[in-house]
PDB file of C-alpha atoms in Angstrom:
ATOM      1  CA  GLU J1219      76.088 114.686 112.916  1.00 77.00           C
ATOM      2  CA  VAL J1220      77.172 111.645 111.427  1.00 71.00           C
ATOM      3  CA  THR J1221      76.879 108.440 113.267  1.00 75.00           C
ATOM      4  CA  SER J1222      77.010 104.450 113.227  1.00 72.00           C
ATOM      5  CA  GLN J1223      76.299 101.589 115.557  1.00 61.00           C
ATOM      6  CA  SER J1224      77.799  98.826 113.750  1.00 59.00           C
ATOM      7  CA  ASP J1225      81.146 100.060 113.869  1.00 59.00           C
ATOM      8  CA  GLY J1226      81.209 103.344 116.255  1.00 63.00           C
ATOM      9  CA  PHE J1227      82.377 105.707 113.543  1.00 67.00           C
ATOM     10  CA  LYS J1228      80.936 109.421 114.413  1.00 72.00           C
ATOM     11  CA  ALA J1229      81.804 112.774 112.258  1.00 72.00           C
ATOM     12  CA  LEU J1230      80.136 116.445 112.169  1.00 76.00           C
ATOM     13  CA  ARG J1231      79.618 117.931 108.431  1.00 74.00           C
ATOM     14  CA  GLN J1232      79.402 121.176 108.227  1.00 74.00           C
ATOM     15  CA  SER J1233      77.836 123.672 105.850  1.00 73.00           C
ATOM     16  CA  GLY J1234      78.058 122.919 102.213  1.00 65.00           C
ATOM     17  CA  GLU J1235      78.818 119.323 102.561  1.00 72.00           C
ATOM     18  CA  ILE J1236      76.834 115.938 100.862  1.00 70.00           C
ATOM     19  CA  ILE J1237      74.876 113.311 103.078  1.00 74.00           C
ATOM     20  CA  GLY J1238      73.676 110.277 101.194  1.00 70.00           C
ATOM     21  CA  VAL J1239      76.308 110.141  98.496  1.00 68.00           C
ATOM     22  CA  GLU J1240      76.214 106.235  98.611  1.00 68.00           C
ATOM     23  CA  ALA J1241      72.265 106.629  97.864  1.00 67.00           C
ATOM     24  CA  LEU J1242      72.678 108.718  94.666  1.00 65.00           C
ATOM     25  CA  LEU J1243      75.581 106.737  93.460  1.00 63.00           C
ATOM     26  CA  GLY J1244      74.237 102.867  93.708  1.00 63.00           C
ATOM     27  CA  ASP J1245      71.340 100.646  95.160  1.00 57.00           C
ATOM     28  CA  ALA J1246      73.256 100.534  98.613  1.00 61.00           C
ATOM     29  CA  GLY J1247      71.111 101.475 101.676  1.00 65.00           C
ATOM     30  CA  TYR J1248      72.450 104.494 104.492  1.00 70.00           C
ATOM     31  CA  SER J1249      75.288 102.883 106.565  1.00 68.00           C
ATOM     32  CA  TYR J1250      74.922 105.628 109.154  1.00 71.00           C
ATOM     33  CA  THR J1251      72.649 107.645 110.971  1.00 82.00           C
ATOM     34  CA  ALA J1252      72.317 111.580 110.111  1.00 81.00           C
ATOM     35  CA  ARG J1253      70.530 113.789 112.983  1.00 82.00           C
ATOM     36  CA  CYS J1254      71.124 117.753 113.505  1.00 84.00           C
ATOM     37  CA  VAL J1255      72.464 119.150 116.551  1.00 79.00           C
ATOM     38  CA  THR J1256      71.604 122.490 115.291  1.00 82.00           C
ATOM     39  CA  PRO J1257      69.034 124.115 113.017  1.00 81.00           C
ATOM     40  CA  VAL J1258      70.011 123.448 109.592  1.00 79.00           C
ATOM     41  CA  HIS J1259      68.779 124.296 106.061  1.00 76.00           C
ATOM     42  CA  VAL J1260      69.081 121.289 103.452  1.00 76.00           C
ATOM     43  CA  LEU J1261      68.261 121.163  99.845  1.00 73.00           C
ATOM     44  CA  GLU J1262      66.959 117.537  99.127  1.00 76.00           C
ATOM     45  CA  ILE J1263      68.227 115.861  95.805  1.00 71.00           C
ATOM     46  CA  SER J1264      66.186 112.583  94.795  1.00 73.00           C
ATOM     47  CA  ARG J1265      68.431 110.197  92.549  1.00 66.00           C
ATOM     48  CA  GLU J1266      65.848 110.304  89.935  1.00 71.00           C
ATOM     49  CA  TYR J1267      66.693 114.171  89.615  1.00 62.00           C
ATOM     50  CA  TYR J1268      70.500 113.172  90.455  1.00 62.00           C
ATOM     51  CA  GLU J1269      70.629 110.672  87.141  1.00 64.00           C
ATOM     52  CA  LYS J1270      68.443 113.144  84.800  1.00 62.00           C
ATOM     53  CA  CYS J1271      70.038 116.594  85.377  1.00 65.00           C
ATOM     54  CA  LEU J1272      73.167 115.584  87.283  1.00 60.00           C
ATOM     55  CA  GLY J1273      74.986 112.242  86.738  1.00 53.00           C
ATOM     56  CA  ALA J1274      75.514 112.676  83.129  1.00 55.00           C
ATOM     57  CA  ASP J1275      77.876 115.429  83.714  1.00 56.00           C
ATOM     58  CA  ASP J1276      81.240 113.652  84.152  1.00 57.00           C
ATOM     59  CA  GLU J1277      83.055 116.366  86.327  1.00 60.00           C
ATOM     60  CA  VAL J1278      79.885 116.298  88.755  1.00 60.00           C
ATOM     61  CA  GLY J1279      79.962 112.611  88.768  1.00 59.00           C
ATOM     62  CA  THR J1280      83.360 111.799  89.345  1.00 59.00           C
ATOM     63  CA  ALA J1281      83.617 114.945  92.120  1.00 63.00           C
ATOM     64  CA  MET J1282      80.693 112.559  93.870  1.00 64.00           C
ATOM     65  CA  VAL J1283      82.312 109.472  93.104  1.00 61.00           C
ATOM     66  CA  GLU J1284      85.562 110.436  94.750  1.00 61.00           C
ATOM     67  CA  THR J1285      83.847 112.176  97.486  1.00 66.00           C
ATOM     68  CA  TYR J1286      82.127 108.936  98.788  1.00 63.00           C
ATOM     69  CA  ARG J1287      85.651 107.175  98.252  1.00 63.00           C
ATOM     70  CA  LYS J1288      87.686 109.750 100.148  1.00 68.00           C
ATOM     71  CA  ARG J1289      84.540 109.581 103.375  1.00 68.00           C
ATOM     72  CA  GLN J1290      85.095 105.661 103.161  1.00 65.00           C
ATOM     73  CA  ARG J1291      89.082 106.502 103.543  1.00 63.00           C
ATOM     74  CA  GLU J1292      88.274 108.286 106.431  1.00 70.00           C
ATOM     75  CA  ARG J1293      85.574 106.040 108.190  1.00 68.00           C
ATOM     76  CA  ALA J1294      88.284 103.265 107.927  1.00 67.00           C
ATOM     77  CA  LYS J1295      90.877 105.719 109.512  1.00 67.00           C
ATOM     78  CA  VAL J1296      88.491 106.281 112.365  1.00 65.00           C
ATOM     79  CA  ILE J1297      87.090 102.791 112.878  1.00 69.00           C
ATOM     80  CA  PHE J1298      91.007 101.716 113.376  1.00 69.00           C
ATOM     81  CA  SER J1299      91.838 104.222 115.985  1.00 67.00           C
ATOM     82  CA  LEU J1300      88.532 103.273 118.366  1.00 63.00           C
ATOM     83  CA  GLU J1301      89.889  99.696 118.244  1.00 69.00           C
ATOM     84  CA  ASP J1302      90.772  99.116 122.362  1.00 72.00           C
ATOM     85  CA  SER J1303      94.341  97.279 121.340  1.00 77.00           C
ATOM     86  CA  VAL J1304      95.673 100.317 120.040  1.00 85.00           C
ATOM     87  CA  LYS J1305      99.206 101.309 121.866  1.00 90.00           C
ATOM     88  CA  PRO J1306     100.720 104.870 122.378  1.00 91.00           C
ATOM     89  CA  LEU J1307     104.247 105.299 120.884  1.00 94.00           C
ATOM     90  CA  HIS J1308     106.292 108.526 121.499  1.00 96.00           C
ATOM     91  CA  VAL J1309     108.993 109.259 118.752  1.00 96.00           C
ATOM     92  CA  LYS J1310     112.189 111.397 119.218  1.00 96.00           C
ATOM     93  CA  SER J1311     112.944 114.218 116.240  1.00 96.00           C
ATOM     94  CA  GLY J1312     114.572 112.765 113.672  1.00 96.00           C
ATOM     95  CA  GLU J1313     113.638 108.658 114.597  1.00 97.00           C
ATOM     96  CA  PHE J1314     112.594 106.482 112.038  1.00 97.00           C
ATOM     97  CA  ILE J1315     109.178 105.014 112.553  1.00 97.00           C
ATOM     98  CA  VAL J1316     109.646 102.321 109.894  1.00 96.00           C
ATOM     99  CA  ARG J1317     112.116 102.370 106.979  1.00 96.00           C
ATOM    100  CA  GLU J1318     112.009 101.332 103.850  1.00 95.00           C
ATOM    101  CA  GLY J1319     112.629  97.497 103.173  1.00 93.00           C
ATOM    102  CA  SER J1320     112.215  96.775 106.706  1.00 95.00           C
ATOM    103  CA  THR J1321     109.954  93.829 107.921  1.00 93.00           C
ATOM    104  CA  GLY J1322     107.282  94.577 110.311  1.00 92.00           C
ATOM    105  CA  ASP J1323     103.190  93.613 110.603  1.00 93.00           C
ATOM    106  CA  LEU J1324     102.284  97.156 112.609  1.00 93.00           C
ATOM    107  CA  LEU J1325     100.369 100.165 111.470  1.00 93.00           C
ATOM    108  CA  TYR J1326     100.773 103.636 112.818  1.00 94.00           C
ATOM    109  CA  MET J1327      98.649 106.387 113.268  1.00 90.00           C
ATOM    110  CA  GLN J1328      99.655 109.634 113.972  1.00 91.00           C
ATOM    111  CA  ASP J1329      98.347 111.931 116.816  1.00 91.00           C
ATOM    112  CA  SER J1330     100.496 114.557 116.984  1.00 93.00           C
ATOM    113  CA  GLY J1331     104.079 116.278 115.491  1.00 94.00           C
ATOM    114  CA  LYS J1332     104.764 115.845 111.935  1.00 94.00           C
ATOM    115  CA  VAL J1333     105.864 112.865 110.351  1.00 96.00           C
ATOM    116  CA  LEU J1334     107.788 112.730 106.750  1.00 96.00           C
ATOM    117  CA  ILE J1335     106.883 109.638 104.303  1.00 96.00           C
ATOM    118  CA  THR J1336     109.952 109.125 101.712  1.00 96.00           C
ATOM    119  CA  ALA J1337     110.536 106.377  99.180  1.00 92.00           C
ATOM    120  CA  GLY J1338     113.918 106.094  97.263  1.00 89.00           C
ATOM    121  CA  GLY J1339     114.606 108.875  99.087  1.00 92.00           C
ATOM    122  CA  LYS J1340     112.108 111.294  97.476  1.00 93.00           C
ATOM    123  CA  LYS J1341     109.253 112.905  99.512  1.00 94.00           C
ATOM    124  CA  VAL J1342     105.919 111.055  98.884  1.00 92.00           C
ATOM    125  CA  ARG J1343     103.998 113.368 101.532  1.00 90.00           C
ATOM    126  CA  THR J1344     103.556 114.383 105.412  1.00 92.00           C
ATOM    127  CA  LEU J1345     101.190 113.255 107.700  1.00 89.00           C
ATOM    128  CA  ARG J1346      98.847 114.801 109.472  1.00 83.00           C
ATOM    129  CA  ASN J1347      97.050 114.220 112.708  1.00 85.00           C
ATOM    130  CA  GLY J1348      94.987 111.032 112.377  1.00 81.00           C
ATOM    131  CA  GLU J1349      96.465 110.198 109.215  1.00 86.00           C
ATOM    132  CA  MET J1350      98.353 106.785 108.762  1.00 89.00           C
ATOM    133  CA  THR J1351     101.271 105.114 107.604  1.00 93.00           C
ATOM    134  CA  GLY J1352     102.633 101.324 107.519  1.00 93.00           C
ATOM    135  CA  GLU J1353      99.243 100.463 105.542  1.00 92.00           C
ATOM    136  CA  HIS J1354     100.986  98.279 102.829  1.00 92.00           C
ATOM    137  CA  ALA J1355     102.551  96.133 105.118  1.00 92.00           C
ATOM    138  CA  ALA J1356      99.568  95.598 107.503  1.00 92.00           C
ATOM    139  CA  PHE J1357      97.485  95.154 104.489  1.00 92.00           C
ATOM    140  CA  TYR J1358      99.401  92.235 102.721  1.00 91.00           C
ATOM    141  CA  ALA J1359     100.875  90.939 105.951  1.00 89.00           C
ATOM    142  CA  ASP J1360     103.828  89.104 103.856  1.00 87.00           C
ATOM    143  CA  LYS J1361     105.079  91.946 102.231  1.00 90.00           C
ATOM    144  CA  PRO J1362     107.943  94.611 104.131  1.00 92.00           C
ATOM    145  CA  TYR J1363     107.320  98.160 104.292  1.00 94.00           C
ATOM    146  CA  ASN J1364     107.981 100.280 101.276  1.00 92.00           C
ATOM    147  CA  VAL J1365     108.479 103.607 102.494  1.00 94.00           C
ATOM    148  CA  SER J1366     110.292 105.485 105.642  1.00 97.00           C
ATOM    149  CA  ALA J1367     108.604 107.110 107.943  1.00 97.00           C
ATOM    150  CA  GLN J1368     110.391 109.704 110.151  1.00 97.00           C
ATOM    151  CA  CYS J1369     109.564 112.368 112.459  1.00 97.00           C
ATOM    152  CA  VAL J1370     110.856 115.609 111.518  1.00 96.00           C
ATOM    153  CA  SER J1371     109.016 117.659 114.613  1.00 94.00           C
ATOM    154  CA  LYS J1372     111.584 119.039 116.949  1.00 94.00           C
ATOM    155  CA  ASP J1373     109.229 118.157 119.667  1.00 94.00           C
ATOM    156  CA  GLY J1374     109.023 114.507 118.984  1.00 96.00           C
ATOM    157  CA  CYS J1375     106.143 112.670 117.678  1.00 96.00           C
ATOM    158  CA  THR J1376     103.173 110.902 119.006  1.00 95.00           C
ATOM    159  CA  LEU J1377     101.483 107.834 117.202  1.00 94.00           C
ATOM    160  CA  GLN J1378      98.924 105.046 118.111  1.00 91.00           C
ATOM    161  CA  ILE J1379     100.115 101.491 116.574  1.00 92.00           C
ATOM    162  CA  LEU J1380      97.543  99.017 115.778  1.00 90.00           C
ATOM    163  CA  ASP J1381      98.623  95.264 115.015  1.00 92.00           C
ATOM    164  CA  GLY J1382      98.394  94.372 111.562  1.00 91.00           C
ATOM    165  CA  LYS J1383      96.696  90.890 112.150  1.00 92.00           C
ATOM    166  CA  GLN J1384      94.014  92.505 114.236  1.00 90.00           C
ATOM    167  CA  ILE J1385      93.633  94.779 111.395  1.00 89.00           C
ATOM    168  CA  ARG J1386      93.026  92.141 108.735  1.00 92.00           C
ATOM    169  CA  GLN J1387      90.457  90.315 111.242  1.00 90.00           C
ATOM    170  CA  MET J1388      89.138  93.461 111.186  1.00 86.00           C
ATOM    171  CA  CYS J1389      88.654  93.473 107.203  1.00 87.00           C
ATOM    172  CA  ASP J1390      87.436  89.852 107.160  1.00 90.00           C
ATOM    173  CA  LYS J1391      84.593  90.746 109.394  1.00 85.00           C
ATOM    174  CA  ASN J1392      83.634  93.940 107.675  1.00 83.00           C
ATOM    175  CA  ARG J1393      83.545  94.217 103.707  1.00 82.00           C
ATOM    176  CA  ASP J1394      83.102  97.693 103.495  1.00 78.00           C
ATOM    177  CA  LEU J1395      86.041  98.334 105.496  1.00 83.00           C
ATOM    178  CA  TYR J1396      88.194  95.667 103.732  1.00 87.00           C
ATOM    179  CA  ASP J1397      87.488  97.928 100.713  1.00 83.00           C
ATOM    180  CA  SER J1398      88.034 100.993 101.828  1.00 81.00           C
ATOM    181  CA  PHE J1399      91.479 100.191 103.292  1.00 86.00           C
ATOM    182  CA  ARG J1400      92.356  98.179 100.375  1.00 85.00           C
ATOM    183  CA  ASP J1401      91.534 101.921  98.148  1.00 81.00           C
ATOM    184  CA  ILE J1402      93.844 103.697 100.819  1.00 83.00           C
ATOM    185  CA  VAL J1403      96.896 101.018 100.284  1.00 88.00           C
ATOM    186  CA  LEU J1404      95.992 101.377  96.279  1.00 85.00           C
ATOM    187  CA  ARG J1405      96.252 105.095  96.056  1.00 82.00           C
ATOM    188  CA  ARG J1406      99.161 105.501  98.149  1.00 86.00           C
ATOM    189  CA  ASP J1407     101.093 102.573  96.189  1.00 88.00           C
ATOM    190  CA  PHE J1408     100.255 104.492  93.159  1.00 85.00           C
ATOM    191  CA  LYS J1409     101.749 107.794  94.400  1.00 86.00           C
ATOM    192  CA  LYS J1410     104.879 106.157  95.301  1.00 89.00           C
ATOM    193  CA  ALA J1411     105.104 104.611  91.903  1.00 87.00           C
ATOM    194  CA  LEU J1412     104.759 107.962  90.599  1.00 86.00           C
ATOM    195  CA  VAL J1413     107.431 109.063  92.499  1.00 89.00           C
ATOM    196  CA  LYS J1414     109.714 106.070  91.419  1.00 86.00           C
ATOM    197  CA  VAL J1415     109.024 106.794  87.785  1.00 84.00           C
ATOM    198  CA  THR J1416     109.719 110.390  87.609  1.00 86.00           C
ATOM    199  CA  GLY J1417     112.731 110.731  90.098  1.00 88.00           C
ATOM    200  CA  ARG J1418     111.241 113.541  92.240  1.00 89.00           C
ATOM    201  CA  ASP J1419     109.227 114.341  95.430  1.00 92.00           C
ATOM    202  CA  PHE J1420     105.410 114.004  94.923  1.00 90.00           C
ATOM    203  CA  PRO J1421     104.387 117.116  93.481  1.00 87.00           C
ATOM    204  CA  GLU J1422     102.580 119.935  95.318  1.00 83.00           C
ATOM    205  CA  THR J1423     101.295 122.345  92.605  1.00 87.00           C
ATOM    206  CA  THR J1424      99.407 122.052  89.318  1.00 87.00           C
ATOM    207  CA  LYS J1425     102.540 122.603  87.353  1.00 89.00           C
ATOM    208  CA  GLU J1426     104.052 120.033  88.792  1.00 88.00           C
ATOM    209  CA  LEU J1427     101.567 117.497  88.475  1.00 89.00           C
ATOM    210  CA  ARG J1428     101.322 118.298  84.846  1.00 90.00           C
ATOM    211  CA  ALA J1429     105.185 117.988  84.379  1.00 88.00           C
ATOM    212  CA  ALA J1430     104.890 114.460  86.167  1.00 86.00           C
ATOM    213  CA  PHE J1431     101.982 113.204  83.924  1.00 87.00           C
ATOM    214  CA  ASP J1432     103.722 114.333  80.841  1.00 88.00           C
ATOM    215  CA  ILE J1433     106.987 112.345  82.146  1.00 84.00           C
ATOM    216  CA  ILE J1434     104.522 109.173  81.938  1.00 81.00           C
ATOM    217  CA  ASP J1435     102.807 110.058  78.832  1.00 83.00           C
ATOM    218  CA  CYS J1436     105.809 108.987  76.549  1.00 77.00           C
ATOM    219  CA  ASN J1437     103.802 109.267  73.445  1.00 79.00           C
ATOM    220  CA  ASN J1438     102.638 112.749  74.090  1.00 84.00           C
ATOM    221  CA  THR J1439      98.680 111.586  73.911  1.00 85.00           C
ATOM    222  CA  GLY J1440      97.290 113.198  76.983  1.00 85.00           C
ATOM    223  CA  LYS J1441      96.766 110.032  78.177  1.00 85.00           C
ATOM    224  CA  LEU J1442      98.250 107.645  80.669  1.00 82.00           C
ATOM    225  CA  GLU J1443      97.958 104.292  78.672  1.00 80.00           C
ATOM    226  CA  PHE J1444      97.619 101.081  81.030  1.00 79.00           C
ATOM    227  CA  GLU J1445     101.041  99.510  79.650  1.00 81.00           C
ATOM    228  CA  TYR J1446     102.663 102.657  80.607  1.00 80.00           C
ATOM    229  CA  LEU J1447     101.018 103.020  84.091  1.00 80.00           C
ATOM    230  CA  LYS J1448     101.997  98.698  84.334  1.00 83.00           C
ATOM    231  CA  ARG J1449     105.500  99.838  84.045  1.00 83.00           C
ATOM    232  CA  ALA J1450     105.399 102.625  86.483  1.00 82.00           C
ATOM    233  CA  VAL J1451     103.446  99.969  88.994  1.00 85.00           C
ATOM    234  CA  LEU J1452     105.963  97.430  88.404  1.00 87.00           C
ATOM    235  CA  SER J1453     109.011  99.630  88.390  1.00 82.00           C
ATOM    236  CA  TRP J1454     108.142 100.120  91.939  1.00 81.00           C
ATOM    237  CA  ASP J1455     106.179  97.098  93.400  1.00 84.00           C
ATOM    238  CA  HIS J1456     107.330  94.012  90.800  1.00 85.00           C
ATOM    239  CA  SER J1457     104.651  91.569  92.391  1.00 83.00           C
ATOM    240  CA  TYR J1458     101.288  93.598  91.098  1.00 84.00           C
ATOM    241  CA  THR J1459      99.395  91.604  88.362  1.00 84.00           C
ATOM    242  CA  ASP J1460      97.534  92.809  85.301  1.00 83.00           C
ATOM    243  CA  ASP J1461      94.140  92.457  87.502  1.00 82.00           C
ATOM    244  CA  ASP J1462      95.893  94.377  90.582  1.00 81.00           C
ATOM    245  CA  ILE J1463      96.529  97.437  88.624  1.00 81.00           C
ATOM    246  CA  HIS J1464      93.135  97.396  87.098  1.00 79.00           C
ATOM    247  CA  THR J1465      91.820  97.172  90.606  1.00 79.00           C
ATOM    248  CA  MET J1466      94.187  99.869  91.285  1.00 78.00           C
ATOM    249  CA  MET J1467      92.460 102.215  88.486  1.00 76.00           C
ATOM    250  CA  SER J1468      89.237 101.347  89.619  1.00 74.00           C
ATOM    251  CA  SER J1469      90.124 102.272  93.023  1.00 69.00           C
ATOM    252  CA  LEU J1470      91.006 105.579  92.034  1.00 68.00           C
ATOM    253  CA  GLY J1471      87.768 106.176  90.275  1.00 61.00           C
ATOM    254  CA  VAL J1472      89.047 106.158  86.664  1.00 62.00           C
ATOM    255  CA  LYS J1473      86.161 105.387  84.125  1.00 57.00           C
ATOM    256  CA  SER J1474      88.512 103.518  81.664  1.00 58.00           C
ATOM    257  CA  LYS J1475      90.610 100.700  82.770  1.00 60.00           C
ATOM    258  CA  SER J1476      92.865 100.777  79.407  1.00 75.00           C
ATOM    259  CA  TYR J1477      94.045 104.398  80.492  1.00 80.00           C
ATOM    260  CA  LEU J1478      93.916 107.497  82.513  1.00 81.00           C
ATOM    261  CA  THR J1479      93.189 111.290  81.334  1.00 84.00           C
ATOM    262  CA  TRP J1480      94.654 114.258  82.583  1.00 87.00           C
ATOM    263  CA  ASP J1481      91.713 115.771  84.136  1.00 82.00           C
ATOM    264  CA  GLU J1482      91.230 112.667  86.112  1.00 80.00           C
ATOM    265  CA  PHE J1483      94.979 112.654  87.049  1.00 83.00           C
ATOM    266  CA  GLN J1484      94.335 116.298  87.884  1.00 83.00           C
ATOM    267  CA  ARG J1485      91.437 115.564  89.885  1.00 77.00           C
ATOM    268  CA  ILE J1486      92.740 112.261  91.614  1.00 75.00           C
ATOM    269  CA  PHE J1487      95.835 114.104  92.828  1.00 77.00           C
ATOM    270  CA  GLY J1488      95.197 117.664  93.027  1.00 69.00           C
ATOM    271  CA  MET J1489      91.675 118.378  94.489  1.00 48.00           C
ATOM    272  CA  PHE J1490      92.000 115.348  96.698  1.00 44.00           C
ATOM    273  CA  ASN J1491      95.679 115.332  97.227  1.00 48.00           C
ATOM    274  CA  GLU J1492      95.030 113.372 100.691  1.00 48.00           C
ATOM    275  CA  MET J1493      94.918 109.836 100.804  1.00 50.00           C
TER     276      MET J1493
END
């Protein structure tokens, strides 16, 4: 069981999962307490061993970074859901929770049902229980919703609502929370930009993912150069600056800030499709 007294986060880790990723990746101390709730057998890996034997392997290194980032995003979602100011909302089948282009300052977290997220009429993703939408407007405050969210469950959908102002106040007090929430926003905006530039639903298979990659890889180099990525992002949201896009690539765990390889693209949007 992993818990944090500072923000109320709690989660259970199962067999095969890693605890202490941040200690292997940098100088940061542990941000939680881990205790056994059943007898366990663990394999202890020192940072020295990791750097010497595992860290030099690009595949292992990128997987570890992605595991850490994914857990930080999950932590942010849990922290938001624990707020006392969260209010319930029930939406009937077919009703829209938010519409693309509309103004608002609310974050919606799904409790039950099925919510379809679309951008420009194309499917970006389907929310699962515990996931959120409205993050773009809630993070930036002065920007509209850039997706539509519609309940598509015949029995309706139940969500929790958290005020954007409250979220930003929480992020101001907790830098890790701010970074994790920004990570969610940037990654999802990249996905929306990909849907925009390809004119297709977001890929759900490796074949579809490769086809989307090839559309953006105009020169068939096997790399998505920064200028092409920039063009894709700006076609979606013209307010992004070069620094914003570099930060977006950094949030994706990309080693180079000048291009994105197919292997990185597949790892980010295939192995860890949920963001």
